[in-house]
Every structure is written in C-alpha cells, then in structure tokens.
Amino acid sequence: MEVVLLGTGAADGWPNPFCTCASCADAARRGEIRGQTAALVDDVLMLDCGPEAPRAAVRHGRSLAKVRHILLTHAHADHLGPQALLFRAWVAAGVELDVIGSADALDTCRPWVGPDDPVRFVPVEAGDSLTVGEYSVRVLPARHKVFRDGDAVLYDVTGPGGSRLLWACDTGMWPAEWFETLRDARFDAVFLEETFGDRSELSEGHLGLPEFGAMVDGLRWAGAVTENTDVVAVHLGHHNPPIDDLRNRLQQLNARPGRDGEVIHVGEEPPVVPHRTLVLGGVRSGKSRHAEELLASYPSVTYVATGGTREGDAEWAERVALHRERRPDSWSTIETSDVAKVLRDADEPLLVDCLGTWLTARLDLHDVWNTGDPAAVHADIEDLLDAWRQARVPVVAVSNEVGSGVVPASASGRLFRDLLGRLNARVAEASESAILVVAGIPISLKSN
C-alpha cells in the first residue's frame, strides 16, 4: 500500500497559529507547518477527511478523484469535514463512494449529501470486520469519544497485497485487555497519535509521550509491532518539545514523527531511486529536503557537504546544524569540494549538496575571482561530469536554479551564474532524472 500523509498535526496543527511557545516558534522558523492528520491510501481510500485534507492533497500533488472509500474515526471537526461530500458532488456526479464510520459520524455527513448522490453510508462499531473494495478492514475500539463511548473507532487495514497498517488516531491509552485483539497482527506500519508530549494530564483521550511509549510496548507485547514495523507518530501538537528533541525521544521508542506530504510504501519495497538525479530549486524552495526524501528508504547514505565550514558565520552554522539534525543518524557526512573522488570511491548512495557551493569552492581554489581565468574550473567540471557518469551507486545532487534571476551587477556574479547554469544543464543531461522544486512542490523535468 502507498500511504500519503496529508497531514500529521493535531486539531490546531503545529505550530498553533495563535501561539508563541518555543515549540511553535521552532516549527515556524523551520517552515515545518503540520496540518490536521489524515492519509490517502493508494489514491482510492482516505483515512479521515478533515476540512484541511482536500486542499492538502492538492498541495502534495495528489488528486482525490479516484477516492471510493472514506474511513472516518470520529466526528471531531479536525477528522471530519463533511462539506467535502458536497464539493465532490459538484464534479463527481454518478461516481459511487462508501463513507464508513460510527453512526454518529455518519449522521454528521448526511445533511451534506443529496438524495440522488451515489454515497453509501456504512455504520460500524468496534469488533466489526468488512471488505472495503480491495481492502479488508477490522474496526477497533478507541479510548476517545465525541459525545458517548463507542462513537470513535480505529482501523486495522489489510491491502490487496497482504500489507497491513494500523490507523490509531485518536485514542488515549488502551486497557491491557484490548491489546489481545491484535495478537500477532505483525503490522507493516502503525500510525499512532502522539498529541500532548509531556502534558499527558491535559486529556485521557489522547496520548502524550509516556502513553505513546506504553502503547507501543503493548502492541509489541501482542506481536502487533515487530522489529520491522514502521511506527509513525501523527496528530502531533505544540505541547510536544521542538521537533529535534521529539525525534530523538521517539527514536528511543523505535518510532519517528511523520511529515506532511510524506509517502510511505507499507509492506513494499520502496521505488528505486534513479541512478543519477539532479534536484534544482531556488533559495529556501525545499530542494534539499526533497533530495533527502528521495534517499530516505536507504539504511545508509553518505551526505557530501560541499560548502565546508565558515568560521565566524553564525547564520551559516545554523543552516548546517539544521540540515544535520534532520538527517537520520545512520547517514554519514563528508565535507569536501573534491566531489569527483567521492563519486568514484562511493559504495553506498550519495547526496551531494550542493553544486553551487562546490563551484564556489573551485573558483576560490583557482583564484578565479582575481585572475578572471576559469580554465582550471572548466577542467574540474569535466572531471566532475566524468565521475558523475561513472558512479556505481544511486546519487542525488542538489543545485541552485539561477536562470530566472536578475542579471548580476558584477562581472564575478555573472561569471558564477553562467558557469553554474551550464553545469546544471550538463549534469541534467547526464542524469536519468531531473526535478525542479518550487515552493516545496517537486516538478519532474526529466524521467528515464
């Protein structure tokens, strides 16, 4: 199953737009804006559909036109935006849709569906099992409620290929006997809410970090979580510590935070990254993050930092620290401008970030700013391209897209722009894939 996380935030998202706490300030500074939690499975099945979910799908490059089933956990407003059923009816006349959930959740939806709309409401409660298109679904209890006990549920979903996931959002801590219902489930992925961080006392209907850990332990005891299960924390709120601290604490539980827009291949081998990929983008466009996501499925990657260190530059040091902190601990880092040698010697996937700083380093090395003679840099470019073509491992290079800016005022600026533009074009030509990232959205330019 392919799962797209349309959102990974709590009801108020993260950061809360009205809050100035350290956690919200950190998220805003990073540009990590989490919307309300929902997911899209194989483009045909939605797990919850809050008011933000339809627009989130479009932002992440997905269409909801093929959705035929919606599994609703409960009727809280961040999980159920029934107006989506009306908007769908304006363009999807005659297309059947199953809406599945507790009776109370379905009652919230009915006023938004016309008498002739082919929408089938399927009421369920904990303990039910049903077939939903090509999926087998078990309905599980939730320690959560809107108006009454039982009006919120969770879902155990098995896909057509046998992959299996648990959608456990929202719920408080389960009593011990409930774990037995998942004996030996051996989920490929578990999406488990973690709302309150260290403020567990705020609600028994959600999990803080201690309860999240206890839930994972209970699922592990029952054989529902194994060493191969991808445990993903969702429904994340601003009562959590800043994301780096949260990531470290979840890692101790063999879990990780989910990301809005993240694509997870549940129970399947991830798609093969093209052998050579160039990722282009403007400043703060999200190009580095996208490049990292392309290689996220590999257990070990070498990150080639071509910018090196800059003594006394606090802003640059902060940028480097942010990049390092968000990369997995299993990744190693090499700081060098001799990228050609790294490419030739590599025995594991490489991420080269970025070609712009590499070019700057080579211009510095050959004193081109003073001599004005780029002949030695042209030789370096040919050497880099030769190594790029010969690379034996998957390689992703990041570079700045400079062709759309204003003409630089200085001769050195124009020289750099021209050299980098030509370098980008030649690396793209020698690559199987080229991607342009604009406002965080990747656009494929070339795919072989």
Coordinates of C-alpha atoms in Angstrom, one line a residue:
M1 CA 0.0 0.0 0.0
E2 CA 1.1 3.5 -0.7
V3 CA 0.2 5.9 2.1
V4 CA 0.4 9.7 1.6
L5 CA 0.3 11.6 4.9
L6 CA -1.9 14.5 4.0
G7 CA -1.4 15.9 7.5
T8 CA 0.4 14.9 10.7
G9 CA -0.8 17.7 13.1
A10 CA -3.3 17.9 15.9
A11 CA -6.6 19.7 15.6
D12 CA -4.9 23.1 15.8
G13 CA -2.0 21.9 13.7
W14 CA 1.6 22.5 14.7
P15 CA 2.5 25.3 15.1
N16 CA -0.7 26.6 16.6
P17 CA -1.2 29.9 14.7
F18 CA -2.1 31.8 17.9
C19 CA 0.8 30.5 20.0
T20 CA 4.3 31.9 20.6
C21 CA 5.7 29.0 22.7
A22 CA 9.3 27.7 21.9
S23 CA 7.9 24.6 20.1
C24 CA 5.7 26.7 17.8
A25 CA 8.4 29.2 17.2
D26 CA 10.9 26.4 16.3
A27 CA 8.4 24.8 13.8
A28 CA 7.6 28.2 12.2
R29 CA 11.3 29.0 11.9
R30 CA 11.9 25.7 10.1
G31 CA 8.9 26.1 7.9
E32 CA 7.5 22.7 9.2
I33 CA 3.8 23.5 9.2
R34 CA 1.7 20.5 10.1
G35 CA -1.9 20.3 9.1
Q36 CA -4.7 18.2 10.6
T37 CA -4.0 14.4 10.5
A38 CA -5.4 12.4 7.5
A39 CA -4.0 10.0 5.0
L40 CA -4.6 8.8 1.4
V41 CA -4.1 5.1 0.6
D42 CA -3.4 4.0 -3.0
D43 CA -5.3 7.1 -4.2
V44 CA -8.6 5.3 -3.5
L45 CA -9.1 5.2 0.2
M46 CA -9.0 8.0 2.7
L47 CA -8.3 7.6 6.4
D48 CA -10.2 10.5 7.9
C49 CA -11.2 13.6 6.0
G50 CA -11.0 16.8 8.0
P51 CA -11.6 20.2 6.5
E52 CA -7.9 20.7 5.6
A53 CA -7.4 17.3 3.9
P54 CA -8.8 18.0 0.4
R55 CA -6.5 21.1 -0.1
A56 CA -3.6 19.3 1.5
A57 CA -4.0 16.5 -1.2
V58 CA -3.7 19.1 -4.0
R59 CA -0.7 20.8 -2.3
H60 CA 1.1 17.4 -2.2
G61 CA 0.4 16.7 -5.8
R62 CA -2.5 14.3 -5.4
S63 CA -6.0 14.2 -6.7
L64 CA -9.0 12.8 -4.8
A65 CA -10.9 12.0 -8.0
K66 CA -10.3 8.3 -7.6
V67 CA -11.3 8.1 -3.9
R68 CA -14.0 5.5 -3.4
H69 CA -13.9 4.8 0.3
I70 CA -13.5 7.1 3.4
L71 CA -12.9 5.5 6.8
L72 CA -13.9 8.0 9.5
T73 CA -12.6 7.5 13.0
H74 CA -15.0 10.0 14.7
A75 CA -16.9 13.3 14.2
H76 CA -14.5 15.8 15.8
A77 CA -14.1 18.6 13.4
D78 CA -10.4 18.0 12.5
H79 CA -11.2 14.4 11.4
L80 CA -14.5 15.1 9.6
G81 CA -15.2 18.0 7.3
P82 CA -18.5 16.8 5.8
Q83 CA -18.6 19.7 3.3
A84 CA -16.1 17.8 1.2
L85 CA -19.0 15.5 0.2
L86 CA -20.9 18.4 -1.3
F87 CA -17.8 19.8 -3.1
R88 CA -17.2 16.3 -4.5
A89 CA -20.8 16.0 -5.8
W90 CA -20.3 19.1 -7.9
V91 CA -17.8 17.3 -10.1
A92 CA -18.2 13.6 -9.4
A93 CA -21.8 13.0 -10.4
G94 CA -22.7 9.3 -10.6
V95 CA -19.4 8.1 -9.0
E96 CA -20.0 5.8 -6.0
L97 CA -18.5 6.5 -2.7
D98 CA -18.6 4.5 0.6
V99 CA -18.4 6.5 3.8
I100 CA -17.7 4.3 6.7
G101 CA -17.7 5.2 10.4
S102 CA -19.6 5.3 13.6
A103 CA -23.3 6.0 13.4
D104 CA -22.8 9.5 15.0
A105 CA -20.1 10.4 12.4
L106 CA -22.3 9.3 9.5
D107 CA -25.2 11.4 10.9
T108 CA -22.9 14.4 10.7
C109 CA -22.4 13.7 7.0
R110 CA -26.0 13.0 5.9
P111 CA -27.1 16.7 5.5
W112 CA -24.3 17.3 3.0
V113 CA -25.4 14.5 0.6
G114 CA -28.3 14.9 -1.9
P115 CA -31.0 12.3 -2.2
D116 CA -29.6 11.2 -5.6
D117 CA -25.9 11.2 -4.8
P118 CA -24.5 7.7 -5.0
V119 CA -23.0 7.8 -1.5
R120 CA -23.4 4.7 0.7
F121 CA -23.2 5.2 4.4
V122 CA -21.8 2.1 6.3
P123 CA -22.2 2.3 10.1
V124 CA -19.6 0.3 12.0
E125 CA -18.6 -0.2 15.6
A126 CA -15.6 -1.8 17.3
G127 CA -15.4 -5.6 16.6
D128 CA -16.8 -5.4 13.1
S129 CA -14.9 -6.7 10.1
L130 CA -15.8 -5.8 6.5
T131 CA -14.5 -5.7 2.9
V132 CA -13.9 -2.3 1.5
G133 CA -13.1 -2.5 -2.2
E134 CA -9.9 -4.5 -2.3
Y135 CA -9.2 -3.9 1.4
S136 CA -10.0 -6.0 4.5
V137 CA -10.9 -3.8 7.4
R138 CA -11.2 -4.5 11.1
V139 CA -12.8 -1.9 13.3
L140 CA -11.1 -1.4 16.7
P141 CA -12.0 0.4 19.9
A142 CA -10.7 3.9 20.7
R143 CA -10.2 5.4 24.1
H144 CA -11.7 8.6 22.8
K145 CA -15.2 10.0 22.3
V146 CA -17.2 12.9 20.9
F147 CA -20.4 12.5 22.8
R148 CA -20.6 9.0 24.0
D149 CA -18.4 5.9 24.5
G150 CA -18.1 3.9 21.2
D151 CA -18.6 6.9 18.8
A152 CA -14.9 6.8 18.0
V153 CA -13.1 3.9 16.4
L154 CA -9.7 2.9 14.9
Y155 CA -8.9 0.8 11.9
D156 CA -6.8 -2.3 11.0
V157 CA -6.4 -2.3 7.2
T158 CA -5.0 -5.1 5.1
G159 CA -4.3 -4.2 1.5
P160 CA -4.7 -6.4 -1.6
G161 CA -1.1 -7.5 -1.5
G162 CA -1.3 -8.5 2.2
S163 CA 0.4 -5.4 3.6
R164 CA -1.2 -4.3 6.9
L165 CA -1.4 -1.0 8.7
L166 CA -3.0 0.3 11.9
W167 CA -4.6 3.7 11.9
A168 CA -4.8 4.6 15.6
C169 CA -5.8 8.3 15.7
D170 CA -7.4 9.4 18.0
T171 CA -7.1 7.4 21.2
G172 CA -5.9 7.5 24.8
M173 CA -4.1 4.7 26.4
W174 CA -5.7 1.3 25.8
P175 CA -6.6 -1.0 28.7
A176 CA -4.4 -4.2 28.8
E177 CA -7.1 -6.5 27.5
W178 CA -7.6 -4.6 24.3
F179 CA -4.1 -5.5 23.0
E180 CA -5.1 -9.1 22.8
T181 CA -7.4 -8.3 19.9
L182 CA -4.3 -7.6 17.8
R183 CA -2.4 -10.7 18.8
D184 CA 0.3 -11.5 16.2
A185 CA -1.0 -8.9 13.8
R186 CA 2.6 -8.0 12.7
F187 CA 1.7 -4.7 11.2
D188 CA 3.9 -3.3 8.5
A189 CA 3.2 0.2 9.7
V190 CA 1.5 1.8 12.7
F191 CA 0.2 5.3 12.6
L192 CA -0.3 6.2 16.2
E193 CA -1.3 9.6 17.7
E194 CA 1.0 11.5 20.0
T195 CA -0.7 14.8 20.8
F196 CA 0.5 16.1 24.2
G197 CA 4.2 15.4 24.6
D198 CA 4.9 15.8 28.3
R199 CA 1.5 17.3 29.1
S200 CA -0.3 14.0 29.4
E201 CA -2.6 15.4 32.1
L202 CA -4.5 17.5 29.5
S203 CA -6.7 14.7 28.3
E204 CA -7.2 10.9 28.8
G205 CA -8.5 10.8 25.2
H206 CA -5.1 11.4 23.7
L207 CA -1.5 10.2 24.1
G208 CA 1.5 12.0 25.5
L209 CA 5.0 10.7 25.1
P210 CA 4.8 8.3 28.1
E211 CA 1.5 6.9 26.9
F212 CA 2.7 6.6 23.4
G213 CA 5.6 4.5 24.6
A214 CA 3.3 2.4 26.7
M215 CA 1.0 1.8 23.7
V216 CA 4.0 0.8 21.5
D217 CA 5.1 -1.6 24.3
G218 CA 1.6 -3.1 24.5
L219 CA 1.5 -3.6 20.7
R220 CA 5.0 -5.1 20.8
W221 CA 3.9 -7.5 23.6
A222 CA 0.9 -8.6 21.5
G223 CA 3.1 -9.2 18.4
A224 CA 1.4 -6.4 16.6
V225 CA 4.6 -4.3 16.4
T226 CA 7.8 -6.2 15.4
E227 CA 11.3 -5.0 14.7
N228 CA 10.3 -4.4 11.1
T229 CA 7.2 -2.3 11.8
D230 CA 7.4 1.4 10.9
V231 CA 5.9 3.2 13.9
V232 CA 4.9 6.7 12.8
A233 CA 3.8 9.3 15.3
V234 CA 0.9 11.5 14.0
H235 CA -1.6 14.0 15.4
L236 CA 1.4 16.0 16.7
G237 CA 0.7 19.1 18.7
H238 CA 2.6 22.1 20.1
H239 CA 2.7 20.6 23.6
N240 CA 5.5 18.4 22.2
P241 CA 9.1 19.5 22.5
P242 CA 10.7 21.1 19.4
I243 CA 11.0 18.6 16.6
D244 CA 14.6 17.7 17.0
D245 CA 14.0 16.8 20.7
L246 CA 10.9 14.9 19.8
R247 CA 12.6 13.0 17.0
N248 CA 15.3 11.9 19.5
R249 CA 12.8 10.8 22.1
L250 CA 10.7 8.9 19.6
Q251 CA 13.8 7.2 18.3
Q252 CA 14.4 5.7 21.7
L253 CA 11.0 4.0 21.3
N254 CA 11.9 2.8 17.7
A255 CA 9.4 5.3 16.3
R256 CA 9.6 8.5 14.4
P257 CA 7.5 11.6 13.6
G258 CA 5.5 11.6 10.4
R259 CA 5.8 14.5 7.9
D260 CA 3.1 16.2 6.0
G261 CA 3.3 15.0 2.4
E262 CA 5.4 12.0 3.2
V263 CA 4.9 8.9 1.0
I264 CA 5.2 5.6 2.8
H265 CA 5.2 2.3 1.0
V266 CA 3.7 0.0 3.5
G267 CA 4.9 -3.6 3.3
E268 CA 6.5 -3.0 -0.1
E269 CA 10.0 -2.3 -1.4
P270 CA 10.3 1.4 -1.9
P271 CA 10.6 2.6 -5.5
V272 CA 14.1 2.5 -6.9
V273 CA 15.7 5.9 -7.0
P274 CA 17.0 6.7 -10.5
H275 CA 20.8 6.1 -10.7
R276 CA 21.6 9.8 -11.1
T277 CA 19.2 12.6 -10.1
L278 CA 19.6 16.3 -10.2
V279 CA 17.3 18.4 -7.9
L280 CA 17.1 22.1 -8.7
G281 CA 15.4 24.9 -6.9
G282 CA 15.7 28.4 -5.6
V283 CA 16.7 29.6 -2.2
R284 CA 14.6 28.0 0.6
S285 CA 12.5 26.2 -2.0
G286 CA 12.7 22.8 -0.3
K287 CA 15.1 21.3 -2.7
S288 CA 17.5 19.8 -0.1
R289 CA 14.6 18.3 1.9
H290 CA 13.2 16.7 -1.3
A291 CA 16.6 15.3 -2.1
E292 CA 16.9 13.8 1.4
E293 CA 13.4 12.3 1.0
L294 CA 14.4 10.6 -2.3
L295 CA 17.1 8.6 -0.4
A296 CA 15.1 8.2 2.8
S297 CA 14.5 4.5 2.2
Y298 CA 18.2 3.6 2.2
P299 CA 19.5 2.5 5.6
S300 CA 22.9 4.2 5.0
V301 CA 23.7 7.3 2.9
T302 CA 26.8 9.5 2.6
Y303 CA 25.9 13.2 2.7
V304 CA 28.6 15.2 0.7
A305 CA 28.6 18.7 2.1
T306 CA 30.4 20.8 -0.5
G307 CA 30.2 24.1 1.5
G308 CA 32.6 23.2 4.2
T309 CA 32.8 25.4 7.3
R310 CA 32.8 29.2 7.5
E311 CA 34.5 30.5 10.6
G312 CA 32.6 33.2 12.4
D313 CA 29.4 32.9 10.3
A314 CA 26.7 32.2 12.8
E315 CA 23.9 32.1 10.3
W316 CA 25.7 29.6 8.1
A317 CA 26.5 27.4 11.1
E318 CA 22.8 27.4 12.0
R319 CA 21.9 26.3 8.5
V320 CA 24.4 23.5 8.6
A321 CA 23.1 22.4 12.0
L322 CA 19.5 22.3 10.8
H323 CA 20.5 20.1 7.9
R324 CA 22.5 17.7 10.1
E325 CA 19.8 17.4 12.7
R326 CA 17.0 16.3 10.3
R327 CA 19.1 13.6 8.7
P328 CA 19.0 10.1 10.0
D329 CA 21.7 9.0 12.5
S330 CA 22.7 6.2 10.1
W331 CA 23.8 8.8 7.5
S332 CA 27.5 9.8 7.4
T333 CA 28.8 13.2 6.3
I334 CA 31.9 14.2 4.3
E335 CA 32.8 17.8 3.9
T336 CA 34.9 18.3 0.7
S337 CA 34.9 20.0 -2.6
D338 CA 36.6 17.0 -4.2
V339 CA 33.3 15.6 -5.2
A340 CA 34.7 13.7 -8.2
K341 CA 36.8 11.5 -5.9
V342 CA 33.9 10.8 -3.6
L343 CA 31.8 9.8 -6.6
R344 CA 34.4 7.4 -7.9
D345 CA 35.1 5.8 -4.5
A346 CA 31.4 5.5 -3.3
D347 CA 30.0 2.1 -2.3
E348 CA 26.7 3.5 -0.8
P349 CA 24.2 6.1 -2.0
L350 CA 25.4 9.7 -2.1
L351 CA 23.6 13.1 -1.6
V352 CA 25.7 15.9 -2.9
D353 CA 24.6 19.3 -1.5
C354 CA 25.2 21.4 -3.4
L355 CA 26.7 22.1 -6.8
G356 CA 26.6 25.8 -6.3
T357 CA 28.9 25.7 -3.2
W358 CA 31.1 23.2 -5.0
L359 CA 31.5 25.6 -7.9
T360 CA 32.3 28.5 -5.5
A361 CA 34.9 26.3 -3.7
R362 CA 36.6 25.5 -7.1
L363 CA 36.6 29.2 -8.1
D364 CA 38.2 30.0 -4.8
L365 CA 40.8 27.3 -5.1
H366 CA 41.9 28.5 -8.5
D367 CA 41.7 32.2 -7.5
V368 CA 39.4 32.9 -10.5
W369 CA 37.8 35.9 -8.8
N370 CA 41.2 37.7 -9.2
T371 CA 42.5 36.2 -12.4
G372 CA 39.3 36.1 -14.3
D373 CA 40.5 32.9 -16.0
P374 CA 38.1 29.9 -15.4
A375 CA 40.1 27.4 -17.5
A376 CA 41.1 25.3 -14.4
V377 CA 37.4 25.3 -13.3
H378 CA 36.3 24.1 -16.7
A379 CA 38.7 21.2 -16.2
D380 CA 37.2 20.5 -12.8
I381 CA 33.7 20.5 -14.3
E382 CA 34.8 17.9 -16.9
D383 CA 36.3 15.7 -14.2
L384 CA 33.1 16.0 -12.1
L385 CA 30.9 15.1 -15.1
D386 CA 33.1 12.1 -15.9
A387 CA 32.8 10.8 -12.3
W388 CA 29.1 11.5 -12.2
R389 CA 28.6 9.3 -15.3
Q390 CA 30.7 6.5 -13.8
A391 CA 29.0 6.5 -10.4
R392 CA 28.2 2.9 -9.4
V393 CA 25.6 3.9 -6.7
P394 CA 22.4 6.0 -6.6
V395 CA 23.5 9.6 -6.5
V396 CA 21.4 12.8 -5.9
A397 CA 22.9 16.2 -6.4
V398 CA 21.3 19.5 -5.3
S399 CA 21.8 22.7 -7.2
N400 CA 20.5 26.3 -7.3
E401 CA 18.4 27.3 -10.2
V402 CA 19.9 30.5 -11.3
G403 CA 18.4 31.1 -14.8
S404 CA 15.3 33.0 -13.6
G405 CA 17.0 35.7 -11.5
V406 CA 18.1 39.2 -12.4
V407 CA 21.4 39.8 -14.2
P408 CA 24.1 40.1 -11.5
A409 CA 25.6 43.6 -11.3
S410 CA 29.2 42.4 -11.0
A411 CA 31.4 40.6 -13.5
S412 CA 32.2 37.9 -11.0
G413 CA 28.5 37.4 -10.3
R414 CA 27.8 37.0 -14.0
L415 CA 30.6 34.5 -14.3
F416 CA 29.3 32.4 -11.5
R417 CA 25.8 32.5 -12.8
D418 CA 26.9 31.5 -16.3
L419 CA 29.1 28.7 -15.1
L420 CA 26.5 27.2 -12.7
G421 CA 23.8 27.4 -15.4
R422 CA 25.9 25.5 -17.8
L423 CA 27.0 23.0 -15.1
N424 CA 23.3 22.3 -14.2
A425 CA 22.4 21.8 -17.8
R426 CA 25.2 19.2 -18.4
V427 CA 24.6 17.4 -15.1
A428 CA 20.9 17.2 -16.0
E429 CA 21.8 15.8 -19.5
A430 CA 23.9 13.1 -17.8
S431 CA 21.2 12.1 -15.3
E432 CA 18.2 9.8 -15.6
S433 CA 16.1 12.2 -13.6
A434 CA 15.9 16.0 -13.1
I435 CA 13.5 17.7 -10.7
L436 CA 12.7 21.3 -10.1
V437 CA 11.3 22.2 -6.6
V438 CA 9.2 25.3 -6.5
A439 CA 7.6 26.4 -3.2
G440 CA 8.2 23.0 -1.8
I441 CA 6.5 21.2 -4.7
P442 CA 8.7 18.9 -6.8
I443 CA 8.1 19.1 -10.6
S444 CA 9.6 16.4 -12.8
L445 CA 11.7 17.8 -15.7
K446 CA 13.1 14.5 -16.9
S447 CA 12.5 10.9 -16.1
N448 CA 14.1 8.0 -17.9

